[in-house]
Tab-separated table of C-alpha atoms and ligand atoms in Angstrom:
chain	number	residue	atom	x	y	z
Y	1	UNK	CA	26.457	20.991	21.127
Y	2	UNK	CA	25.883	23.964	18.803
Y	3	UNK	CA	22.999	23.507	16.392
Y	4	UNK	CA	24.283	24.052	12.846
Y	5	UNK	CA	22.340	25.748	10.120
Y	6	UNK	CA	21.106	23.312	7.494
Y	7	UNK	CA	23.706	22.751	4.793
Y	8	UNK	CA	23.230	25.338	2.077
Y	9	UNK	CA	20.777	24.211	-0.583
Y	10	UNK	CA	22.282	22.237	-3.432
Y	11	UNK	CA	21.720	23.373	-7.010
Y	12	UNK	CA	22.369	21.036	-9.933
Y	13	UNK	CA	21.776	21.933	-13.537
Y	14	UNK	CA	22.401	20.382	-16.904
Y	15	UNK	CA	21.149	20.481	-20.457
Y	16	UNK	CA	18.944	17.556	-21.520
Y	17	UNK	CA	20.582	15.490	-24.249
Y	18	UNK	CA	19.109	13.072	-26.799
Y	19	UNK	CA	20.138	10.091	-24.650
Y	20	UNK	CA	17.855	11.429	-21.865
Y	21	UNK	CA	14.798	10.980	-24.095
Y	22	UNK	CA	12.055	8.378	-24.029
Y	23	UNK	CA	10.740	6.941	-27.303
Y	24	UNK	CA	8.367	9.905	-27.662
Y	25	UNK	CA	11.350	12.282	-27.619
Y	26	UNK	CA	10.630	13.921	-24.241
Y	27	UNK	CA	12.890	13.593	-21.222
Y	28	UNK	CA	12.392	10.260	-19.476
Y	29	UNK	CA	10.660	10.538	-16.067
Y	30	UNK	CA	13.380	8.243	-14.708
Y	31	UNK	CA	16.090	10.772	-15.612
Y	32	UNK	CA	14.292	13.443	-13.592
Y	33	UNK	CA	13.891	11.038	-10.637
Y	34	UNK	CA	17.614	10.224	-10.809
Y	35	UNK	CA	18.603	13.901	-10.794
Y	36	UNK	CA	16.257	14.568	-7.857
Y	37	UNK	CA	17.903	11.774	-5.881
Y	38	UNK	CA	21.417	12.952	-6.754
Y	39	UNK	CA	20.673	16.432	-5.405
Y	40	UNK	CA	19.013	14.989	-2.272
Y	41	UNK	CA	21.907	12.638	-1.554
Y	42	UNK	CA	24.401	15.475	-1.956
Y	43	UNK	CA	22.725	17.906	0.434
Y	44	UNK	CA	21.947	15.133	2.940
Y	45	UNK	CA	25.464	13.647	2.951
Y	46	UNK	CA	27.060	17.083	3.246
Y	47	UNK	CA	24.878	17.970	6.233
Y	48	UNK	CA	25.336	14.656	8.057
Y	49	UNK	CA	29.106	15.004	7.861
Y	50	UNK	CA	29.158	18.435	9.507
Y	51	UNK	CA	29.208	17.018	13.027
Y	52	UNK	CA	29.639	13.265	12.901
Y	53	UNK	CA	33.211	12.143	13.516
Y	54	UNK	CA	32.538	8.897	11.705
Y	55	UNK	CA	32.096	9.772	8.013
Y	56	UNK	CA	28.777	8.732	6.526
Y	57	UNK	CA	26.672	8.773	3.411
Y	58	UNK	CA	22.981	9.574	3.222
Y	59	UNK	CA	21.027	6.532	1.972
Y	60	UNK	CA	17.654	7.114	0.349
Y	61	UNK	CA	14.889	5.419	2.333
Y	62	UNK	CA	11.732	7.076	1.057
Y	63	UNK	CA	10.331	9.320	-1.665
Y	64	UNK	CA	6.930	10.895	-1.017
Y	65	UNK	CA	4.281	10.837	-3.731
Y	66	UNK	CA	5.461	13.013	-6.577
Y	67	UNK	CA	3.694	14.468	-9.619
Y	68	UNK	CA	5.240	15.240	-12.980
Y	69	UNK	CA	3.764	18.673	-13.522
Y	70	UNK	CA	5.065	19.488	-17.012
Y	71	UNK	CA	6.991	17.615	-19.705
Y	72	UNK	CA	10.681	18.428	-20.126
Y	73	UNK	CA	12.107	18.579	-23.632
Y	74	UNK	CA	15.504	17.742	-25.070
Y	75	UNK	CA	17.570	20.930	-25.271
Y	76	UNK	CA	15.991	22.425	-22.143
Y	77	UNK	CA	18.127	23.028	-19.073
Y	78	UNK	CA	16.975	21.313	-15.904
Y	79	UNK	CA	17.674	23.105	-12.615
Y	80	UNK	CA	17.340	20.958	-9.501
Y	81	UNK	CA	17.463	22.612	-6.080
Y	82	UNK	CA	17.443	20.590	-2.872
Y	83	UNK	CA	17.262	21.732	0.743
Y	84	UNK	CA	16.915	20.044	4.105
Y	85	UNK	CA	13.554	20.859	5.636
Y	86	UNK	CA	13.386	18.548	8.664
Y	87	UNK	CA	15.679	16.398	10.767
Y	88	UNK	CA	14.697	13.607	13.165
Y	89	UNK	CA	17.228	11.712	15.259
Y	90	UNK	CA	18.273	9.356	12.455
Y	91	UNK	CA	16.633	10.693	9.322
Y	92	UNK	CA	16.281	13.887	7.372
Y	93	UNK	CA	13.778	15.264	4.901
Y	94	UNK	CA	14.966	16.968	1.717
Y	95	UNK	CA	12.606	18.958	-0.475
Y	96	UNK	CA	13.544	19.192	-4.121
Y	97	UNK	CA	12.270	21.471	-6.859
Y	98	UNK	CA	12.856	20.830	-10.570
Y	99	UNK	CA	12.579	23.720	-13.031
Y	100	UNK	CA	12.977	23.337	-16.791
Y	101	UNK	CA	14.377	26.330	-18.651
Y	102	UNK	CA	14.058	27.019	-22.345
Y	103	UNK	CA	17.405	28.707	-22.956
Y	104	UNK	CA	16.241	30.238	-26.235
Y	105	UNK	CA	13.322	32.130	-24.724
Y	106	UNK	CA	14.417	32.201	-21.071
Y	107	UNK	CA	11.017	30.856	-19.991
Y	108	UNK	CA	10.961	28.504	-17.000
Y	109	UNK	CA	8.374	25.987	-15.809
Y	110	UNK	CA	8.025	23.891	-12.671
Y	111	UNK	CA	8.468	20.269	-13.763
Y	112	UNK	CA	8.473	18.411	-10.451
Y	113	UNK	CA	8.489	18.875	-6.682
Y	114	UNK	CA	9.528	16.024	-4.426
Y	115	UNK	CA	10.214	15.231	-0.786
Y	116	UNK	CA	12.774	12.551	0.072
Y	117	UNK	CA	13.944	10.971	3.316
Y	118	UNK	CA	17.536	9.900	3.935
Y	119	UNK	CA	19.291	7.977	6.697
Y	120	UNK	CA	23.045	8.460	7.307
Y	121	UNK	CA	24.956	5.165	7.168
Y	122	UNK	CA	28.538	5.013	8.443
Y	123	UNK	CA	31.215	4.584	5.769
Y	124	UNK	CA	33.116	2.174	8.009
Y	125	UNK	CA	30.100	0.015	8.746
Y	126	UNK	CA	27.169	0.461	6.409
Y	127	UNK	CA	24.799	-1.121	8.951
Y	128	UNK	CA	25.574	1.543	11.540
Y	129	UNK	CA	22.988	4.315	11.395
Y	130	UNK	CA	24.388	7.646	12.507
Y	131	UNK	CA	22.652	10.498	14.283
Y	132	UNK	CA	21.601	13.436	12.137
Y	133	UNK	CA	22.824	16.860	13.282
Y	134	UNK	CA	19.691	18.929	13.995
Y	135	UNK	CA	18.973	21.996	11.890
Y	136	UNK	CA	17.775	25.447	12.921
Y	137	UNK	CA	14.250	26.235	11.749
Y	138	UNK	CA	13.109	29.638	10.574
Y	139	UNK	CA	10.098	29.417	12.929
Y	140	UNK	CA	8.426	27.150	15.477
Y	141	UNK	CA	5.602	26.552	12.965
Y	142	UNK	CA	8.069	25.316	10.337
Y	143	UNK	CA	9.521	22.804	12.790
Y	144	UNK	CA	6.037	21.681	13.843
Y	145	UNK	CA	4.970	21.159	10.206
Y	146	UNK	CA	8.114	19.099	9.608
Y	147	UNK	CA	7.394	16.968	12.668
Y	148	UNK	CA	3.862	16.346	11.394
Y	149	UNK	CA	5.204	15.171	8.004
Y	150	UNK	CA	7.704	12.911	9.811
Y	151	UNK	CA	4.997	11.359	12.027
Y	152	UNK	CA	2.642	10.924	9.047
Y	153	UNK	CA	5.182	9.021	6.930
Y	154	UNK	CA	6.155	6.850	9.921
Y	155	UNK	CA	2.530	5.853	10.331
Y	156	UNK	CA	2.096	5.219	6.600
Y	157	UNK	CA	5.197	3.001	6.555
Y	158	UNK	CA	3.653	0.680	9.103
Y	159	UNK	CA	0.768	0.082	6.689
Y	160	UNK	CA	2.942	-0.590	3.629
Y	161	UNK	CA	5.182	-3.189	5.312
Y	162	UNK	CA	2.859	-6.054	4.280
Y	163	UNK	CA	3.128	-5.325	0.554
Y	164	UNK	CA	6.784	-6.237	0.398
Y	165	UNK	CA	5.986	-9.801	1.412
Y	166	UNK	CA	3.641	-10.318	-1.529
Y	167	UNK	CA	4.690	-13.036	-3.989
Y	168	UNK	CA	4.740	-12.589	-7.740
Y	169	UNK	CA	1.701	-13.653	-9.752
Y	170	UNK	CA	1.452	-16.881	-11.786
Y	171	UNK	CA	2.574	-16.951	-15.456
Y	172	UNK	CA	1.131	-14.106	-17.497
Y	173	UNK	CA	-2.135	-14.319	-19.408
Y	174	UNK	CA	-1.670	-13.564	-23.141
Y	175	UNK	CA	-5.120	-12.094	-23.809
Y	176	UNK	CA	-4.830	-8.494	-25.034
Y	177	UNK	CA	-5.633	-5.849	-22.366
Y	178	UNK	CA	-5.350	-8.427	-19.590
Y	179	UNK	CA	-2.781	-7.791	-16.838
Y	180	UNK	CA	-0.651	-10.714	-17.988
Y	181	UNK	CA	-0.497	-9.342	-21.543
Y	182	UNK	CA	1.442	-6.211	-20.621
Y	183	UNK	CA	3.242	-7.526	-17.538
Y	184	UNK	CA	6.960	-6.976	-18.118
Y	185	UNK	CA	10.233	-7.923	-16.499
Y	186	UNK	CA	13.535	-6.110	-16.647
Y	187	UNK	CA	16.650	-7.811	-15.347
Y	188	UNK	CA	19.700	-5.730	-14.537
Y	189	UNK	CA	23.148	-6.738	-13.323
Y	190	UNK	CA	24.344	-4.133	-10.829
Y	191	UNK	CA	27.776	-2.717	-11.623
Y	192	UNK	CA	30.026	-0.146	-9.933
Y	193	UNK	CA	28.587	2.734	-11.983
Y	194	UNK	CA	25.162	2.063	-10.385
Y	195	UNK	CA	26.552	2.280	-6.856
Y	196	UNK	CA	27.435	4.746	-4.114
Y	197	UNK	CA	30.842	4.731	-2.415
Y	198	UNK	CA	29.298	2.155	-0.065
Y	199	UNK	CA	29.007	-0.151	-3.110
Y	200	UNK	CA	25.212	-0.255	-2.833
Y	201	UNK	CA	22.851	0.845	-5.588
Y	202	UNK	CA	21.922	4.553	-5.708
Y	203	UNK	CA	18.216	5.091	-5.051
Y	204	UNK	CA	18.051	7.228	-8.195
Y	205	UNK	CA	19.340	4.359	-10.352
Y	206	UNK	CA	16.632	2.066	-8.976
Y	207	UNK	CA	13.924	4.667	-9.591
Y	208	UNK	CA	15.078	5.106	-13.185
Y	209	UNK	CA	14.874	1.339	-13.788
Y	210	UNK	CA	11.442	1.256	-12.119
Y	211	UNK	CA	10.182	4.041	-14.355
Y	212	UNK	CA	11.554	2.176	-17.380
Y	213	UNK	CA	9.734	-1.090	-16.669
Y	214	UNK	CA	6.517	0.761	-15.786
Y	215	UNK	CA	6.779	2.631	-19.109
Y	216	UNK	CA	7.124	-0.652	-21.020
Y	217	UNK	CA	3.960	-2.002	-19.349
Y	218	UNK	CA	2.011	1.188	-20.125
Y	219	UNK	CA	3.143	1.238	-23.776
Y	220	UNK	CA	2.287	-2.468	-24.238
Y	221	UNK	CA	-1.204	-1.901	-22.863
Y	222	UNK	CA	-2.179	1.127	-24.930
Y	223	UNK	CA	0.253	0.909	-27.840
Y	224	UNK	CA	0.811	4.687	-27.955
Y	225	UNK	CA	3.321	7.163	-26.573
Y	226	UNK	CA	3.173	7.299	-22.822
Y	227	UNK	CA	4.447	9.598	-20.055
Y	228	UNK	CA	4.925	9.270	-16.304
Y	229	UNK	CA	2.259	11.302	-14.527
Y	230	UNK	CA	3.069	10.544	-10.890
Y	231	UNK	CA	4.684	8.117	-8.475
Y	232	UNK	CA	3.156	7.075	-5.142
Y	233	UNK	CA	5.356	7.133	-2.053
Y	234	UNK	CA	8.278	4.680	-2.355
Y	235	UNK	CA	10.011	3.030	0.616
Y	236	UNK	CA	13.488	1.603	0.087
Y	237	UNK	CA	13.443	-1.283	2.529
Y	238	UNK	CA	16.654	-3.122	1.748
Y	239	UNK	CA	20.021	-2.262	0.236
Y	240	UNK	CA	21.121	-3.762	-3.088
Y	241	UNK	CA	24.862	-4.516	-3.209
Y	242	UNK	CA	27.151	-4.253	-6.214
Y	243	UNK	CA	27.111	-7.501	-8.206
Y	244	UNK	CA	23.438	-8.215	-7.487
Y	245	UNK	CA	20.945	-9.270	-10.095
Y	246	UNK	CA	17.921	-7.000	-9.884
Y	247	UNK	CA	14.613	-8.236	-11.262
Y	248	UNK	CA	11.954	-5.599	-11.800
Y	249	UNK	CA	8.421	-6.747	-12.546
Y	250	UNK	CA	5.799	-4.247	-13.679
Y	251	UNK	CA	2.103	-5.068	-13.832
Y	252	UNK	CA	-1.029	-3.024	-14.341
Y	253	UNK	CA	-3.225	-2.752	-11.284
Y	254	UNK	CA	-5.836	-0.191	-12.309
Y	255	UNK	CA	-6.898	1.701	-15.429
Y	256	UNK	CA	-9.171	4.753	-15.430
Y	257	UNK	CA	-10.428	6.544	-18.524
Y	258	UNK	CA	-7.111	8.238	-19.195
Y	259	UNK	CA	-4.577	6.839	-16.763
Y	260	UNK	CA	-2.873	3.565	-15.927
Y	261	UNK	CA	-1.532	2.540	-12.529
Y	262	UNK	CA	1.418	0.134	-12.637
Y	263	UNK	CA	2.859	-1.671	-9.663
Y	264	UNK	CA	6.612	-2.216	-9.838
Y	265	UNK	CA	8.208	-4.868	-7.623
Y	266	UNK	CA	11.984	-4.854	-7.294
Y	267	UNK	CA	13.681	-8.039	-6.120
Y	268	UNK	CA	17.407	-8.562	-5.690
Y	269	UNK	CA	19.563	-11.652	-5.450
Y	270	UNK	CA	23.252	-12.400	-5.670
Y	271	UNK	CA	24.598	-13.567	-9.026
Y	272	UNK	CA	25.252	-17.095	-7.777
Y	273	UNK	CA	22.222	-17.649	-5.545
Y	274	UNK	CA	18.668	-17.738	-6.794
Y	275	UNK	CA	17.091	-16.633	-3.505
Y	276	UNK	CA	15.570	-13.179	-3.892
Y	277	UNK	CA	14.474	-10.504	-1.474
Y	278	UNK	CA	12.073	-7.621	-2.066
Y	279	UNK	CA	14.099	-4.386	-1.960
Y	280	UNK	CA	11.517	-1.854	-3.166
Y	281	UNK	CA	7.988	-1.625	-4.539
Y	282	UNK	CA	5.944	1.300	-5.823
Y	283	UNK	CA	2.970	2.437	-7.906
Y	284	UNK	CA	3.567	4.565	-11.006
Y	285	UNK	CA	0.797	6.339	-12.914
Y	286	UNK	CA	1.208	6.797	-16.664
Y	287	UNK	CA	-0.833	8.566	-19.294
Y	288	UNK	CA	-1.182	7.845	-22.985
Y	289	UNK	CA	-0.514	10.827	-25.278
Y	290	UNK	CA	-1.691	11.538	-28.810
Y	291	UNK	CA	0.290	13.313	-31.573
Y	292	UNK	CA	-0.950	16.631	-30.171
Y	293	UNK	CA	0.498	15.669	-26.737
Y	294	UNK	CA	-3.029	15.572	-25.264
Y	295	UNK	CA	-4.100	12.625	-23.050
Y	296	UNK	CA	-5.872	9.827	-24.913
Y	297	UNK	CA	-8.408	7.332	-23.616
Y	298	UNK	CA	-6.851	4.094	-22.394
Y	299	UNK	CA	-8.269	0.640	-23.252
Y	300	UNK	CA	-10.123	-0.816	-20.236
Y	301	UNK	CA	-8.318	-3.504	-18.270
Y	302	UNK	CA	-9.516	-7.114	-18.447
Y	303	UNK	CA	-9.523	-8.545	-14.955
Y	304	UNK	CA	-9.195	-12.247	-14.194
Y	305	UNK	CA	-9.727	-13.653	-10.736
Y	306	UNK	CA	-10.184	-12.337	-7.230
Y	307	UNK	CA	-6.575	-11.310	-6.672
Y	308	UNK	CA	-6.506	-9.049	-9.748
Y	309	UNK	CA	-9.914	-7.638	-8.750
Y	310	UNK	CA	-8.635	-6.838	-5.259
Y	311	UNK	CA	-5.589	-5.021	-6.652
Y	312	UNK	CA	-7.857	-3.163	-9.110
Y	313	UNK	CA	-10.124	-1.968	-6.274
Y	314	UNK	CA	-7.111	-0.862	-4.217
Y	315	UNK	CA	-5.770	1.044	-7.248
Y	316	UNK	CA	-9.148	2.644	-7.817
Y	317	UNK	CA	-9.227	3.830	-4.199
Y	318	UNK	CA	-5.761	5.437	-4.630
Y	319	UNK	CA	-6.902	7.019	-7.915
Y	320	UNK	CA	-10.043	8.502	-6.353
Y	321	UNK	CA	-8.129	9.738	-3.322
Y	322	UNK	CA	-5.484	11.437	-5.500
Y	323	UNK	CA	-8.140	12.986	-7.702
Y	324	UNK	CA	-9.944	14.413	-4.670
Y	325	UNK	CA	-6.643	15.807	-3.331
Y	326	UNK	CA	-5.847	17.470	-6.684
Y	327	UNK	CA	-9.328	19.022	-6.819
Y	328	UNK	CA	-9.024	20.322	-3.254
Y	329	UNK	CA	-5.597	21.797	-4.102
Y	330	UNK	CA	-7.033	23.533	-7.202
Y	331	UNK	CA	-9.878	24.994	-5.174
Y	332	UNK	CA	-7.443	26.235	-2.520
Y	333	UNK	CA	-5.427	28.025	-5.205
Y	334	UNK	CA	-8.500	29.733	-6.719
Z	1	LIG	N1	11.255	6.291	5.274
Z	1	LIG	C1	11.611	7.259	6.128
Z	1	LIG	N2	12.409	7.055	7.195
Z	1	LIG	C2	12.842	5.803	7.400
Z	1	LIG	C3	12.510	4.739	6.537
Z	1	LIG	C4	11.676	5.018	5.435
Z	1	LIG	N3	11.309	4.086	4.543
Z	1	LIG	N4	13.088	3.613	6.993
Z	1	LIG	C5	13.757	3.966	8.104
Z	1	LIG	N5	13.606	5.282	8.350
Z	1	LIG	C6	14.184	6.067	9.460
Z	1	LIG	C7	13.512	5.811	10.798
Z	1	LIG	O1	12.428	6.677	11.038
Z	1	LIG	C8	14.652	6.068	11.783
Z	1	LIG	O2	14.835	7.458	12.038
Z	1	LIG	P1	14.392	8.073	13.500
Z	1	LIG	O3	15.068	7.224	14.533
Z	1	LIG	O4	14.878	9.482	13.484
Z	1	LIG	O5	12.898	7.966	13.510
Z	1	LIG	C9	15.901	5.629	11.005
Z	1	LIG	O6	15.514	5.575	9.614
Z	1	LIG	C10	16.391	4.249	11.385
Z	1	LIG	O7	15.273	3.360	11.414
Z	1	LIG	P2	15.464	1.828	11.816
Z	1	LIG	O8	14.104	1.235	11.961
Z	1	LIG	O9	16.426	1.754	12.955
Z	1	LIG	O10	16.239	1.249	10.567
Z	1	LIG	P3	15.721	0.262	9.462
Z	1	LIG	O11	15.686	-1.109	9.997
Z	1	LIG	O12	14.472	0.798	8.831
Z	1	LIG	O13	16.913	0.347	8.400
Z	1	LIG	C11	18.135	1.238	6.607
Z	1	LIG	C12	17.282	1.564	7.826
Z	1	LIG	C13	18.576	2.544	5.984
Z	1	LIG	C14	19.379	0.459	7.053
Z	1	LIG	C15	17.298	0.344	5.636
Z	1	LIG	O14	16.014	0.918	5.498
Z	1	LIG	C16	17.930	0.212	4.293
Z	1	LIG	O15	18.984	-0.378	4.137
Z	1	LIG	N6	17.264	0.754	3.251
Z	1	LIG	C17	17.793	0.788	1.895
Z	1	LIG	C18	18.655	2.031	1.687
Z	1	LIG	C19	19.175	2.039	0.252
Z	1	LIG	O16	19.980	1.197	-0.110
Z	1	LIG	N7	18.681	2.983	-0.585
Z	1	LIG	C20	18.866	2.931	-1.993
Z	1	LIG	C21	17.959	1.866	-2.502
Z	1	LIG	S1	18.144	1.397	-4.142
């Protein structure tokens, strides 16, 4: 079997409109996540259909940790480019770059860089996972680096499996700055416009809803304008069919001086049955911004009980690890 080149990179671009804005007037992080996923799905689906006889669609199964590097403003043009960087037997990695262009001055800035993993699911039988046509790599080193990323995420997935079994906390506590005070729920009825041609929810739609509920939690805690700073790796464990009721719960886990970590748990159920299953969960980090768009201090979090303390310590460990990684990256660039 001839090894095809990777499908040509996909480029999407569109001007940001007022309905893409958050309450602060900047482009919503969820809109950027949705565009990233659209580009990834396109390049992945195109590639997987180059050799498979059975037509398929690339389903999003994972997004690696991603940082929002610069705010995007209404009126700017967002350019999203996506290319396949690694293929395993049944999955493929897509790397996506988001640039924001000021069309008045021509200046461009890097707004986001993300890596996503897709799995091709047959159009005839959504539960049938297809093989991914391999790609040609520019060098042996490039293939080796891809394999290392693949092995690393596989290992990390084993560790995150337990979190999806976690049950929701008891009724919220109403004391200001406690976790219960800002805990928020968003309920969404899935319709055809949320879905792929398989009639299952697009990963990008779910990420946008997740960003929305996390933003509500952050704003309720600090009562200021807030922005998405980063998202930890997300695994999409289960599909969500058209007609489902999706319940998204966001709760603060950890607060540092100037950042808030929010855990978002996404459960789905059918309209008629109450029984839910955990489809996705993730940690979002938000920052509070002043009028001058500079980060503000965040009120400390009031912790009640051992369970909240445990989640706080886990969040603190992620925060410290990310901070150390950012510092190391800065030093490497100097
Ligand atoms: N991240 C990266 N790769 C993943 C993954 C994840 N979270 N989950 C599965 N994979 C890869 C595996 O590595 C394997 O590829 P390989 O054989 O080349 O290593 C391939 O997917 C199949 O894995 P398998 O264990 O057989 O399948 P599964 O039981 O994990 O199910 C899906 C895979 C796609 C059916 C299931 O994860 C699913 O339905 N997810 C939801 C997809 C979706 O609806 N996305 C939008 C969400 S809103």
